[in-house]
Coordinates of C-alpha atoms in Angstrom, one line a residue:
M1 CA -36.0 -21.6 -69.4
D2 CA -39.3 -22.2 -67.5
A3 CA -42.2 -24.2 -68.7
Q4 CA -43.9 -21.1 -70.1
G5 CA -41.0 -20.3 -72.2
R6 CA -40.7 -23.6 -73.9
G7 CA -42.0 -24.1 -77.4
R8 CA -41.4 -25.6 -80.8
A9 CA -38.8 -23.8 -82.9
E10 CA -41.3 -23.3 -85.7
N11 CA -43.5 -21.2 -83.4
I12 CA -40.8 -18.6 -82.9
D13 CA -41.1 -15.4 -85.0
P14 CA -37.7 -15.2 -86.7
A15 CA -37.8 -11.5 -86.9
D16 CA -37.8 -11.3 -83.1
Q17 CA -34.6 -13.3 -83.0
W18 CA -32.3 -11.1 -85.1
V19 CA -29.7 -9.4 -83.0
L20 CA -27.0 -6.9 -84.2
N21 CA -23.6 -8.0 -83.1
P22 CA -21.8 -4.6 -82.4
H23 CA -18.4 -6.2 -82.8
T24 CA -18.9 -7.5 -86.4
G25 CA -21.8 -5.3 -87.7
D26 CA -23.7 -8.5 -88.7
Y27 CA -27.2 -9.5 -87.8
E28 CA -27.2 -12.9 -86.2
L29 CA -30.2 -15.2 -85.7
R30 CA -30.3 -15.9 -81.9
L31 CA -32.8 -18.7 -81.2
T32 CA -33.6 -19.7 -77.6
P33 CA -32.2 -23.2 -77.1
S34 CA -34.9 -25.9 -76.6
A35 CA -35.0 -29.7 -76.5
G36 CA -36.6 -29.8 -80.0
Q37 CA -34.1 -27.6 -81.7
S38 CA -30.9 -29.5 -82.2
A39 CA -30.4 -28.3 -85.8
V40 CA -29.6 -24.7 -84.9
P41 CA -26.6 -24.2 -82.6
S42 CA -27.3 -22.1 -79.5
P43 CA -25.5 -18.8 -79.0
R44 CA -23.1 -18.6 -76.1
R45 CA -24.1 -16.6 -73.1
A46 CA -22.0 -15.2 -70.3
A47 CA -22.7 -16.5 -66.8
P48 CA -24.6 -14.0 -64.6
R49 CA -22.6 -11.8 -62.3
G50 CA -22.2 -13.1 -58.8
G51 CA -21.8 -16.7 -59.9
G52 CA -25.5 -17.5 -60.0
P53 CA -26.8 -20.4 -62.1
R54 CA -26.9 -19.8 -65.9
R55 CA -30.2 -19.9 -67.9
G56 CA -30.5 -23.3 -69.3
S57 CA -28.3 -25.0 -66.7
P58 CA -29.5 -28.0 -64.6
Q59 CA -30.2 -25.6 -61.7
G60 CA -32.5 -23.4 -63.6
G61 CA -33.5 -25.2 -66.8
G62 CA -35.1 -28.4 -65.9
G63 CA -32.3 -30.7 -67.0
R64 CA -31.5 -29.3 -70.4
R65 CA -28.0 -29.0 -71.7
D66 CA -25.7 -26.2 -70.4
V67 CA -25.0 -23.2 -72.6
P68 CA -21.3 -22.8 -72.7
P69 CA -20.0 -19.6 -71.0
Q70 CA -18.8 -16.8 -73.1
R71 CA -15.0 -16.9 -73.7
R72 CA -13.1 -14.6 -71.5
R73 CA -11.7 -11.6 -73.4
R74 CA -8.1 -10.6 -73.1
E75 CA -7.5 -7.6 -71.0
A76 CA -6.7 -4.6 -73.1
P77 CA -3.2 -3.2 -72.5
A78 CA -3.1 -0.1 -70.3
A79 CA -3.2 3.1 -72.2
Q80 CA 0.2 4.6 -72.7
D81 CA 1.2 8.1 -73.1
P82 CA 1.9 8.5 -76.8
G83 CA 4.6 11.0 -76.0
P84 CA 5.3 14.4 -77.5
G85 CA 4.5 14.8 -81.2
R86 CA 2.2 11.7 -81.4
R87 CA -1.5 11.5 -81.5
R88 CA -3.7 8.8 -79.9
S89 CA -5.3 6.6 -82.6
R90 CA -9.0 6.5 -82.5
P91 CA -10.8 3.2 -83.0
K92 CA -12.3 2.8 -86.5
K93 CA -16.1 2.9 -86.6
K94 CA -17.9 0.2 -88.6
S95 CA -19.1 1.8 -91.8
K96 CA -22.9 2.4 -91.7
A97 CA -23.1 1.7 -95.4
K98 CA -21.4 -1.7 -94.8
K99 CA -24.0 -2.6 -92.2
V100 CA -26.8 -1.6 -94.6
M101 CA -25.3 -3.7 -97.4
L102 CA -25.3 -6.8 -95.2
W103 CA -29.1 -6.8 -95.7
T104 CA -30.4 -6.6 -99.2
A105 CA -33.3 -7.5 -101.4
G106 CA -33.6 -7.2 -105.2
G107 CA -36.2 -6.7 -107.9
M108 CA -39.9 -6.5 -107.8
A109 CA -41.7 -9.7 -106.8
M110 CA -38.2 -11.4 -106.4
V111 CA -37.4 -10.5 -102.8
V112 CA -35.9 -13.3 -100.9
L113 CA -34.2 -13.6 -97.5
V114 CA -30.5 -13.1 -97.7
G115 CA -28.2 -13.9 -94.7
A116 CA -25.6 -16.4 -93.6
G117 CA -27.1 -16.7 -90.2
V118 CA -30.5 -18.0 -91.2
G119 CA -31.5 -21.1 -89.3
Y120 CA -31.7 -24.3 -91.3
W121 CA -35.3 -24.9 -90.3
Y122 CA -36.4 -21.5 -91.4
W123 CA -34.6 -21.8 -94.7
E124 CA -36.4 -25.0 -95.4
H125 CA -39.7 -23.4 -94.3
L126 CA -39.2 -20.7 -97.0
N127 CA -38.1 -23.2 -99.5
G128 CA -41.4 -25.1 -98.9
N129 CA -43.4 -21.9 -99.6
I130 CA -42.3 -21.8 -103.3
T131 CA -44.5 -23.2 -106.0
S132 CA -42.7 -24.2 -109.2
Q133 CA -43.8 -25.5 -112.6
D134 CA -42.0 -27.6 -115.1
V135 CA -42.5 -25.8 -118.4
V136 CA -41.0 -26.3 -121.9
G137 CA -38.4 -23.6 -122.8
A138 CA -37.2 -22.5 -119.3
K139 CA -33.5 -22.7 -118.7
N140 CA -31.9 -24.7 -115.9
G141 CA -30.7 -21.9 -113.7
F142 CA -28.8 -18.9 -115.0
A143 CA -25.2 -17.7 -115.5
K144 CA -23.9 -14.7 -113.6
D145 CA -21.9 -13.5 -116.6
E146 CA -24.8 -13.5 -119.1
A147 CA -27.8 -11.3 -119.7
I148 CA -31.0 -12.6 -118.1
N149 CA -34.6 -12.4 -119.4
V150 CA -37.4 -13.0 -117.0
L151 CA -41.1 -12.8 -117.9
V152 CA -43.1 -11.5 -114.9
M153 CA -46.8 -12.2 -115.2
G154 CA -49.9 -11.2 -113.3
T155 CA -53.0 -13.3 -113.9
D156 CA -56.6 -12.4 -113.6
K157 CA -57.5 -15.6 -111.8
R158 CA -59.6 -14.9 -108.8
T159 CA -58.3 -17.0 -105.9
G160 CA -58.4 -16.3 -102.2
K161 CA -60.7 -14.4 -99.9
G162 CA -61.6 -10.9 -100.8
N163 CA -60.9 -11.2 -104.6
E164 CA -64.5 -11.8 -105.6
G165 CA -64.8 -8.3 -107.0
Y166 CA -61.8 -8.5 -109.3
G167 CA -61.0 -10.2 -112.6
D168 CA -63.3 -12.0 -115.1
K169 CA -65.7 -14.3 -113.3
G170 CA -64.6 -17.9 -113.8
S171 CA -61.4 -16.9 -115.6
V172 CA -58.9 -19.7 -116.2
G173 CA -56.1 -17.2 -115.4
H174 CA -55.1 -15.2 -118.5
A175 CA -51.9 -13.2 -118.8
D176 CA -53.4 -9.9 -117.6
T177 CA -50.2 -8.1 -116.8
N178 CA -46.9 -8.9 -118.6
V179 CA -43.5 -7.4 -118.0
L180 CA -40.4 -8.8 -119.8
L181 CA -37.5 -7.9 -117.5
H182 CA -34.1 -7.8 -119.3
V183 CA -31.1 -7.6 -117.0
S184 CA -27.9 -6.6 -118.8
K185 CA -24.8 -8.8 -118.9
D186 CA -22.7 -6.4 -117.0
R187 CA -25.6 -5.6 -114.5
T188 CA -25.3 -1.9 -115.1
N189 CA -28.9 -1.6 -116.4
A190 CA -32.2 -3.3 -116.9
T191 CA -35.2 -2.8 -119.1
A192 CA -38.8 -3.7 -118.1
L193 CA -40.8 -4.0 -121.3
S194 CA -44.6 -4.1 -120.7
I195 CA -46.6 -6.2 -123.2
P196 CA -50.2 -5.0 -123.6
R197 CA -52.8 -7.7 -122.8
D198 CA -54.9 -6.4 -125.8
L199 CA -52.0 -6.8 -128.3
V200 CA -53.2 -8.9 -131.2
V201 CA -50.7 -11.7 -132.0
D202 CA -50.5 -15.1 -133.5
V203 CA -50.2 -17.5 -130.5
P204 CA -47.9 -20.3 -131.7
D205 CA -48.2 -24.1 -131.1
C206 CA -46.7 -25.0 -127.8
Q207 CA -46.1 -28.0 -125.6
V208 CA -47.2 -28.5 -122.0
K209 CA -45.9 -31.1 -119.6
Q210 CA -48.5 -33.5 -118.2
K211 CA -48.4 -35.0 -114.7
D212 CA -47.1 -38.3 -116.1
G213 CA -44.2 -36.5 -117.8
S214 CA -45.5 -36.7 -121.3
L215 CA -45.9 -33.7 -123.6
K216 CA -49.2 -32.4 -124.9
T217 CA -49.2 -30.1 -128.0
I218 CA -51.6 -27.2 -127.8
K219 CA -52.5 -25.9 -131.2
G220 CA -51.8 -22.2 -131.8
T221 CA -54.4 -19.6 -132.5
P222 CA -53.9 -16.7 -135.0
N223 CA -55.1 -13.2 -134.6
V224 CA -56.0 -13.2 -130.9
R225 CA -55.2 -11.1 -127.8
F226 CA -51.9 -11.7 -126.1
N227 CA -53.5 -12.5 -122.8
T228 CA -55.0 -15.7 -124.2
S229 CA -51.5 -17.2 -124.5
L230 CA -51.9 -18.2 -120.8
G231 CA -54.8 -20.3 -119.5
Q232 CA -56.8 -20.6 -122.7
D233 CA -56.9 -24.2 -124.0
E234 CA -54.7 -25.3 -121.1
R235 CA -51.8 -23.2 -122.1
D236 CA -49.1 -22.7 -119.4
A237 CA -46.4 -20.2 -118.8
G238 CA -44.1 -21.9 -121.3
C239 CA -46.7 -21.0 -124.0
V240 CA -46.5 -17.4 -123.0
M241 CA -42.7 -17.5 -123.2
K242 CA -42.9 -18.9 -126.7
T243 CA -45.4 -16.3 -127.7
V244 CA -43.1 -13.5 -126.5
K245 CA -40.3 -15.0 -128.6
A246 CA -42.6 -15.2 -131.7
V247 CA -43.6 -11.5 -131.3
T248 CA -40.3 -9.9 -130.3
G249 CA -37.6 -12.4 -131.2
I250 CA -36.4 -12.3 -127.6
T251 CA -35.7 -15.6 -125.9
V252 CA -37.2 -15.8 -122.4
D253 CA -35.1 -17.6 -119.8
H254 CA -37.5 -17.8 -116.8
F255 CA -40.9 -16.8 -115.6
M256 CA -42.5 -15.6 -112.4
M257 CA -46.2 -15.5 -112.0
A258 CA -48.4 -13.9 -109.4
D259 CA -52.1 -13.4 -108.7
F260 CA -54.1 -10.8 -106.9
N261 CA -53.0 -12.0 -103.5
A262 CA -49.3 -11.3 -104.4
V263 CA -49.9 -7.6 -104.9
K264 CA -51.7 -7.3 -101.6
T265 CA -49.2 -9.3 -99.5
L266 CA -46.0 -7.8 -101.1
S267 CA -47.3 -4.2 -100.8
S268 CA -48.2 -4.8 -97.2
A269 CA -44.9 -6.5 -96.4
V270 CA -42.9 -3.3 -97.3
G271 CA -45.2 -1.1 -95.3
G272 CA -47.0 0.3 -98.3
V273 CA -46.0 1.7 -101.7
Q274 CA -46.1 5.4 -102.4
V275 CA -48.0 6.6 -105.5
C276 CA -49.1 9.9 -106.8
V277 CA -52.3 10.9 -108.6
G278 CA -52.8 14.2 -110.3
K279 CA -56.5 14.4 -109.7
D280 CA -59.3 13.0 -107.5
V281 CA -60.1 9.3 -108.3
N282 CA -63.3 7.5 -107.7
D283 CA -63.6 4.3 -109.7
P284 CA -66.5 2.1 -108.7
D285 CA -65.2 -0.8 -110.9
S286 CA -61.9 -1.2 -109.1
H287 CA -63.1 0.4 -105.9
L288 CA -60.2 2.9 -106.0
K289 CA -61.0 6.2 -104.2
L290 CA -58.1 8.7 -103.8
S291 CA -57.8 12.4 -103.5
A292 CA -55.3 14.2 -105.7
G293 CA -51.7 14.0 -104.2
T294 CA -49.4 11.4 -102.7
H295 CA -50.7 8.2 -101.0
N296 CA -49.1 5.2 -99.4
L297 CA -51.0 2.1 -100.6
Q298 CA -51.0 -1.5 -99.5
G299 CA -53.3 -4.5 -99.5
E300 CA -56.7 -3.9 -101.2
Q301 CA -55.9 -0.3 -102.1
A302 CA -52.7 -1.3 -103.9
L303 CA -54.5 -3.9 -105.9
A304 CA -57.3 -1.5 -106.8
F305 CA -54.6 1.0 -108.0
L306 CA -53.1 -1.6 -110.3
R307 CA -56.5 -2.8 -111.6
T308 CA -58.1 0.5 -112.4
R309 CA -58.5 1.3 -116.1
H310 CA -61.1 4.0 -116.0
S311 CA -59.3 6.6 -114.0
F312 CA -56.4 7.9 -116.0
G313 CA -55.6 9.0 -119.6
N314 CA -57.9 7.5 -122.2
Q315 CA -59.2 4.9 -119.7
G316 CA -57.6 2.1 -121.6
D317 CA -55.1 -0.7 -121.0
L318 CA -52.1 1.4 -122.3
D319 CA -52.8 4.0 -119.6
R320 CA -53.2 1.3 -117.0
I321 CA -49.8 0.0 -117.9
K322 CA -48.3 3.5 -117.2
V323 CA -49.9 3.3 -113.7
Q324 CA -48.5 -0.2 -113.1
Q325 CA -45.0 1.0 -114.1
Q326 CA -45.2 3.9 -111.7
F327 CA -46.2 1.4 -108.9
L328 CA -43.4 -1.0 -109.8
G329 CA -40.8 1.8 -109.8
S330 CA -42.0 3.0 -106.4
L331 CA -41.9 -0.6 -105.1
A332 CA -38.3 -1.0 -106.3
R333 CA -37.3 2.2 -104.5
K334 CA -39.0 1.1 -101.3
M335 CA -37.3 -2.3 -101.3
S336 CA -33.9 -0.8 -101.9
S337 CA -34.3 1.8 -99.2
S338 CA -32.4 1.7 -95.9
D339 CA -35.7 1.5 -94.0
T340 CA -36.3 -1.9 -95.6
L341 CA -32.7 -3.2 -95.8
T342 CA -31.9 -2.7 -92.2
N343 CA -35.2 -3.9 -90.8
P344 CA -35.1 -7.6 -90.0
R345 CA -38.8 -7.9 -89.3
K346 CA -39.6 -6.2 -92.7
L347 CA -37.2 -8.5 -94.5
T348 CA -38.7 -11.5 -92.9
S349 CA -42.2 -10.4 -93.9
L350 CA -40.9 -9.9 -97.5
A351 CA -39.4 -13.3 -97.6
E352 CA -42.6 -14.9 -96.4
A353 CA -44.8 -12.9 -98.8
A354 CA -42.6 -13.4 -101.9
T355 CA -42.0 -17.1 -101.5
K356 CA -45.8 -17.7 -100.9
A357 CA -47.0 -15.3 -103.7
L358 CA -44.9 -16.5 -106.6
T359 CA -45.1 -19.4 -109.0
V360 CA -41.8 -19.9 -110.9
D361 CA -40.2 -22.3 -113.3
K362 CA -38.2 -25.2 -111.9
G363 CA -35.0 -23.7 -113.2
I364 CA -35.2 -21.1 -110.4
G365 CA -37.6 -23.0 -108.2
S366 CA -35.5 -23.0 -105.0
L367 CA -34.8 -20.4 -102.4
S368 CA -31.1 -20.6 -103.2
S369 CA -31.7 -19.8 -106.9
L370 CA -34.1 -17.0 -106.1
K371 CA -31.6 -15.5 -103.7
D372 CA -28.9 -15.6 -106.3
L373 CA -31.2 -14.1 -108.9
A374 CA -32.2 -11.3 -106.5
L375 CA -28.6 -10.5 -105.8
E376 CA -27.9 -10.2 -109.5
I377 CA -30.9 -7.9 -110.1
R378 CA -30.2 -5.7 -107.1
K379 CA -26.8 -4.7 -108.7
V380 CA -28.8 -2.5 -111.2
P381 CA -29.2 1.0 -109.8
P382 CA -32.9 2.3 -109.8
K383 CA -31.8 5.1 -112.1
N384 CA -30.8 2.6 -114.7
L385 CA -34.0 0.5 -114.5
S386 CA -36.1 1.7 -117.5
F387 CA -39.8 1.0 -117.9
T388 CA -41.2 1.1 -121.4
T389 CA -44.0 -0.5 -123.4
V390 CA -44.1 -2.4 -126.7
P391 CA -44.6 0.3 -129.4
V392 CA -48.1 -0.2 -130.8
I393 CA -50.7 1.3 -133.2
D394 CA -54.5 0.8 -133.3
N395 CA -55.5 -2.4 -135.0
P396 CA -56.2 -1.4 -138.6
A397 CA -58.5 -4.4 -139.0
E398 CA -61.1 -3.0 -136.7
P399 CA -63.5 -0.2 -137.7
T400 CA -63.5 1.0 -134.2
P401 CA -60.2 -0.1 -132.7
V402 CA -60.3 -1.8 -129.3
T403 CA -57.1 -3.8 -129.7
V404 CA -53.6 -2.9 -130.9
V405 CA -50.8 -4.4 -133.0
V406 CA -47.0 -3.9 -132.9
N407 CA -45.9 -0.7 -134.6
P408 CA -43.9 -2.1 -137.6
T409 CA -41.5 0.9 -137.5
A410 CA -40.9 1.6 -133.8
G411 CA -41.2 -2.0 -132.5
P412 CA -38.2 -3.7 -134.0
P413 CA -35.6 -1.2 -132.8
V414 CA -36.8 -1.8 -129.2
F415 CA -36.7 -5.5 -129.6
N416 CA -33.2 -5.4 -131.2
A417 CA -31.9 -3.2 -128.4
I418 CA -32.9 -5.8 -125.8
K419 CA -31.6 -8.7 -127.9
N420 CA -28.3 -6.9 -128.3
D421 CA -28.1 -5.9 -124.6
V422 CA -28.3 -2.2 -125.4
S423 CA -29.3 0.1 -122.5
L424 CA -32.2 2.6 -122.8
T425 CA -30.2 4.8 -120.5
E426 CA -26.8 6.5 -120.8
T427 CA -25.0 4.1 -118.5
K428 CA -22.8 2.7 -121.2
K429 CA -21.7 5.9 -122.8
K430 CA -18.1 5.9 -121.4
Q431 CA -17.8 2.2 -121.8
K432 CA -18.9 2.5 -125.4
E433 CA -16.4 5.2 -126.1
K434 CA -13.6 3.0 -124.7
Q435 CA -14.8 0.1 -126.8
D436 CA -15.1 2.2 -130.0
A437 CA -11.4 3.2 -129.5
K438 CA -10.5 -0.3 -130.5
L439 CA -11.8 0.4 -134.0
K440 CA -9.7 3.5 -134.4
G441 CA -6.2 3.3 -135.9
S442 CA -4.5 1.8 -138.9
K443 CA -6.0 -1.2 -140.7
S444 CA -3.9 -3.8 -142.5
A445 CA -4.6 -4.9 -146.0
A446 CA -7.2 -7.6 -146.4
S447 CA -4.6 -9.9 -147.9
A448 CA -2.6 -9.7 -144.6
V449 CA -5.4 -10.8 -142.4
R450 CA -5.0 -14.2 -140.9
V451 CA -8.1 -15.7 -139.2
N452 CA -9.4 -19.0 -138.1
I453 CA -13.2 -19.2 -138.4
Y454 CA -15.4 -21.2 -136.0
N455 CA -19.1 -21.7 -136.0
G456 CA -20.8 -21.0 -132.7
S457 CA -24.0 -19.6 -134.2
G458 CA -26.0 -22.8 -134.2
K459 CA -26.6 -22.2 -137.9
T460 CA -25.4 -25.1 -140.1
G461 CA -22.6 -24.1 -142.6
A462 CA -22.1 -20.6 -141.2
A463 CA -18.3 -20.9 -140.9
Q464 CA -17.9 -22.3 -144.5
E465 CA -20.3 -19.6 -145.8
T466 CA -18.2 -16.9 -144.1
L467 CA -14.9 -18.4 -145.4
T468 CA -16.2 -18.4 -149.0
E469 CA -17.4 -14.8 -148.7
L470 CA -14.1 -13.6 -147.2
Q471 CA -11.9 -15.4 -149.7
N472 CA -13.9 -14.8 -152.9
N473 CA -15.3 -11.3 -152.3
E474 CA -13.2 -9.6 -149.7
G475 CA -9.6 -10.8 -150.5
V476 CA -9.0 -12.4 -147.0
L477 CA -7.2 -15.3 -148.5
K478 CA -5.3 -16.3 -145.3
S479 CA -8.5 -17.6 -143.6
S480 CA -9.4 -21.1 -142.5
Q481 CA -12.6 -22.9 -141.6
M482 CA -12.0 -24.7 -138.3
G483 CA -15.4 -26.3 -137.5
N484 CA -17.8 -25.9 -134.6
K485 CA -17.6 -24.3 -131.2
P486 CA -20.2 -24.3 -128.4
N487 CA -23.0 -21.9 -129.3
Q488 CA -22.7 -18.4 -128.0
A489 CA -25.0 -15.4 -128.3
K490 CA -22.7 -12.9 -130.0
T491 CA -19.8 -13.1 -132.5
S492 CA -16.4 -12.6 -131.0
L493 CA -12.9 -11.9 -132.5
E494 CA -9.8 -12.5 -130.3
Y495 CA -6.4 -11.3 -131.4
A496 CA -2.9 -10.8 -130.1
P497 CA -1.7 -7.2 -129.5
D498 CA 0.4 -7.1 -132.6
Q499 CA -2.7 -8.2 -134.7
A500 CA -4.8 -5.1 -133.8
S501 CA -4.6 -3.7 -137.3
Q502 CA -5.8 -7.0 -138.7
A503 CA -8.7 -7.1 -136.3
R504 CA -9.8 -3.6 -137.3
R505 CA -9.7 -4.5 -141.0
L506 CA -11.8 -7.7 -140.4
A507 CA -14.2 -5.8 -138.1
D508 CA -14.6 -3.2 -140.9
I509 CA -15.3 -6.0 -143.5
M510 CA -17.8 -7.9 -141.4
G511 CA -19.5 -5.0 -139.7
L512 CA -18.4 -6.2 -136.2
P513 CA -19.1 -3.9 -133.2
A514 CA -16.2 -2.8 -131.0
S515 CA -17.7 -5.0 -128.2
A516 CA -16.9 -8.1 -130.3
L517 CA -13.2 -7.4 -130.3
K518 CA -11.1 -8.9 -127.5
E519 CA -7.4 -8.4 -127.1
G520 CA -5.9 -11.7 -126.0
K521 CA -3.7 -14.2 -127.8
S522 CA -3.4 -15.7 -131.2
E523 CA -3.6 -19.4 -132.3
T524 CA -2.0 -21.3 -135.1
N525 CA -3.6 -21.7 -138.4
D526 CA -3.3 -24.6 -140.8
Q527 CA -0.1 -23.2 -142.2
G528 CA 1.5 -23.0 -138.8
L529 CA 1.3 -19.2 -138.6
P530 CA -0.4 -17.1 -135.9
A531 CA -4.0 -16.2 -136.6
M532 CA -6.9 -14.5 -135.0
T533 CA -9.9 -16.4 -133.7
L534 CA -13.3 -15.6 -135.1
I535 CA -16.3 -17.3 -133.5
L536 CA -19.6 -16.7 -135.2
G537 CA -22.4 -16.2 -132.7
G538 CA -26.2 -16.1 -132.6
D539 CA -26.2 -12.5 -134.0
F540 CA -24.7 -13.8 -137.3
K541 CA -27.3 -13.3 -140.0
G542 CA -25.4 -14.4 -143.0
A543 CA -22.1 -13.9 -144.9
G544 CA -21.9 -10.4 -146.2
T545 CA -24.5 -9.0 -143.8
P546 CA -23.2 -6.8 -141.0
V547 CA -23.6 -8.3 -137.5
D548 CA -26.7 -6.8 -135.9
G549 CA -24.9 -5.6 -132.8
A550 CA -22.8 -3.2 -135.0
S551 CA -25.8 -1.0 -135.7
A552 CA -27.8 -1.6 -132.5
K553 CA -28.4 1.7 -130.8
A554 CA -30.7 2.8 -128.0
P555 CA -34.1 3.6 -129.6
D556 CA -35.9 6.8 -128.9
V557 CA -38.9 5.6 -126.9
D558 CA -41.2 6.8 -124.3
K559 CA -39.8 5.5 -121.0
T560 CA -39.5 6.2 -117.3
T561 CA -36.8 5.1 -114.8
A562 CA -37.3 3.6 -111.3
D563 CA -35.6 6.4 -109.5
K564 CA -38.1 9.0 -110.5
A565 CA -41.6 9.5 -109.0
V566 CA -44.3 10.4 -111.5
C567 CA -48.0 11.3 -111.0
A568 CA -50.8 9.4 -112.8
K569 CA -53.2 11.8 -114.6

């Protein structure tokens, strides 16, 4: 390499260094060797034909180390006549789909760089881009065999050049846009539940961590807008998570927070997001000006599209939410398209934009964690990603309603569906039919049921309470209280194959869903006889009360899915 070609590794554009290896179908990061780049091994290069000096050799590289020559390949055996009645075998082509899947990104605002060939220095560079906060209530990582709840927030805090015309002047950063993303345990579906900023709630007391590690209690405020759960009175994202739990009963595991700049950089990184408007739009407040039809928006235009609240429907926050859901669905389709997944430059831009734009909790505050989370989210097909909004009604306390409250009839079924991991789409129909078959068949007498009862609900005395109910009121006399087990979300009943009729009887008595039944093995009870294993979970509401999951069904709600394009009107 001559003097003009020398440079620090960090000045190299990584997207220019990705090379497709035709023999493996993998993209490889080929970085030009230099004196300051010992952390990344150099690729091997073949010597030039004619025996001339290799690039990087002492003859042509100014004393830098030699690049080892490429290994000599074995000569392929001479083609042989296959003889009569035989066909020559054709070499198998590398599956195009397989090459596409080697590059992947997942979920809105969660795109991270994925690839085994990423140079260590660049990985650390992306890791350094991430901003994380230590908040009360966030989990430490996540489990790949459990459902995941992530609260994605957009604040109205005006930071950065070009954002002077947006948001409330001097805002401390309220929770302007809020989406609770629930990813199912089996990764077949996900629900994105929008929470209106003008929803009136009781913000509970919460604790925030100070710089010295101490906790400060922020007193709650009754009867206020949901968006004040962030920023107001020094509340952090942990306070918003706690407010979501108070309103919906759904526990939030993690949060991701973005400001105006995130919308602009992410939409530009994917080359624009396609949206559709059913009429001409000219909103002087958001500066959005579009003709009726389809448009590809990025940067300032994308932000204006998400911010407008005077262009569609009744010109309120609920109609703006529908526009935001359309944008997010289109963004999900764009990020899962082959045009994005097979474009190293575009993926690198996405990785840079996403890691710089997001603030996350410490539980997922590393590139490795975000990458793993992205891979879990991308398993959900766009057709099974449902967008819906918390069911609301006008605030009855206001003569002229400008805020809303949770619909007391339609709201709880939506919250229960998410808590019980019930899809809003039809993805689980066949699986449910297979599970329901476990409940069909003969049922033994209650007196023949042998079961060991454990408490994994976290509720003191739940196992003893259940034992008393089963023995005194249900005739299940061969039952034993066995103490505590680690807490689990849902009640489970494990039984040996020859105990299926007992399992069906106990499920009928307790109102257990088919999904709670697991064929496995029995254990020994206190009389030395084989018994089923019942572990009460977090869905246990009390002895004699059917488990919630038994009656949880997909509610009939207004929703859209990420695979379908809709027009804002």
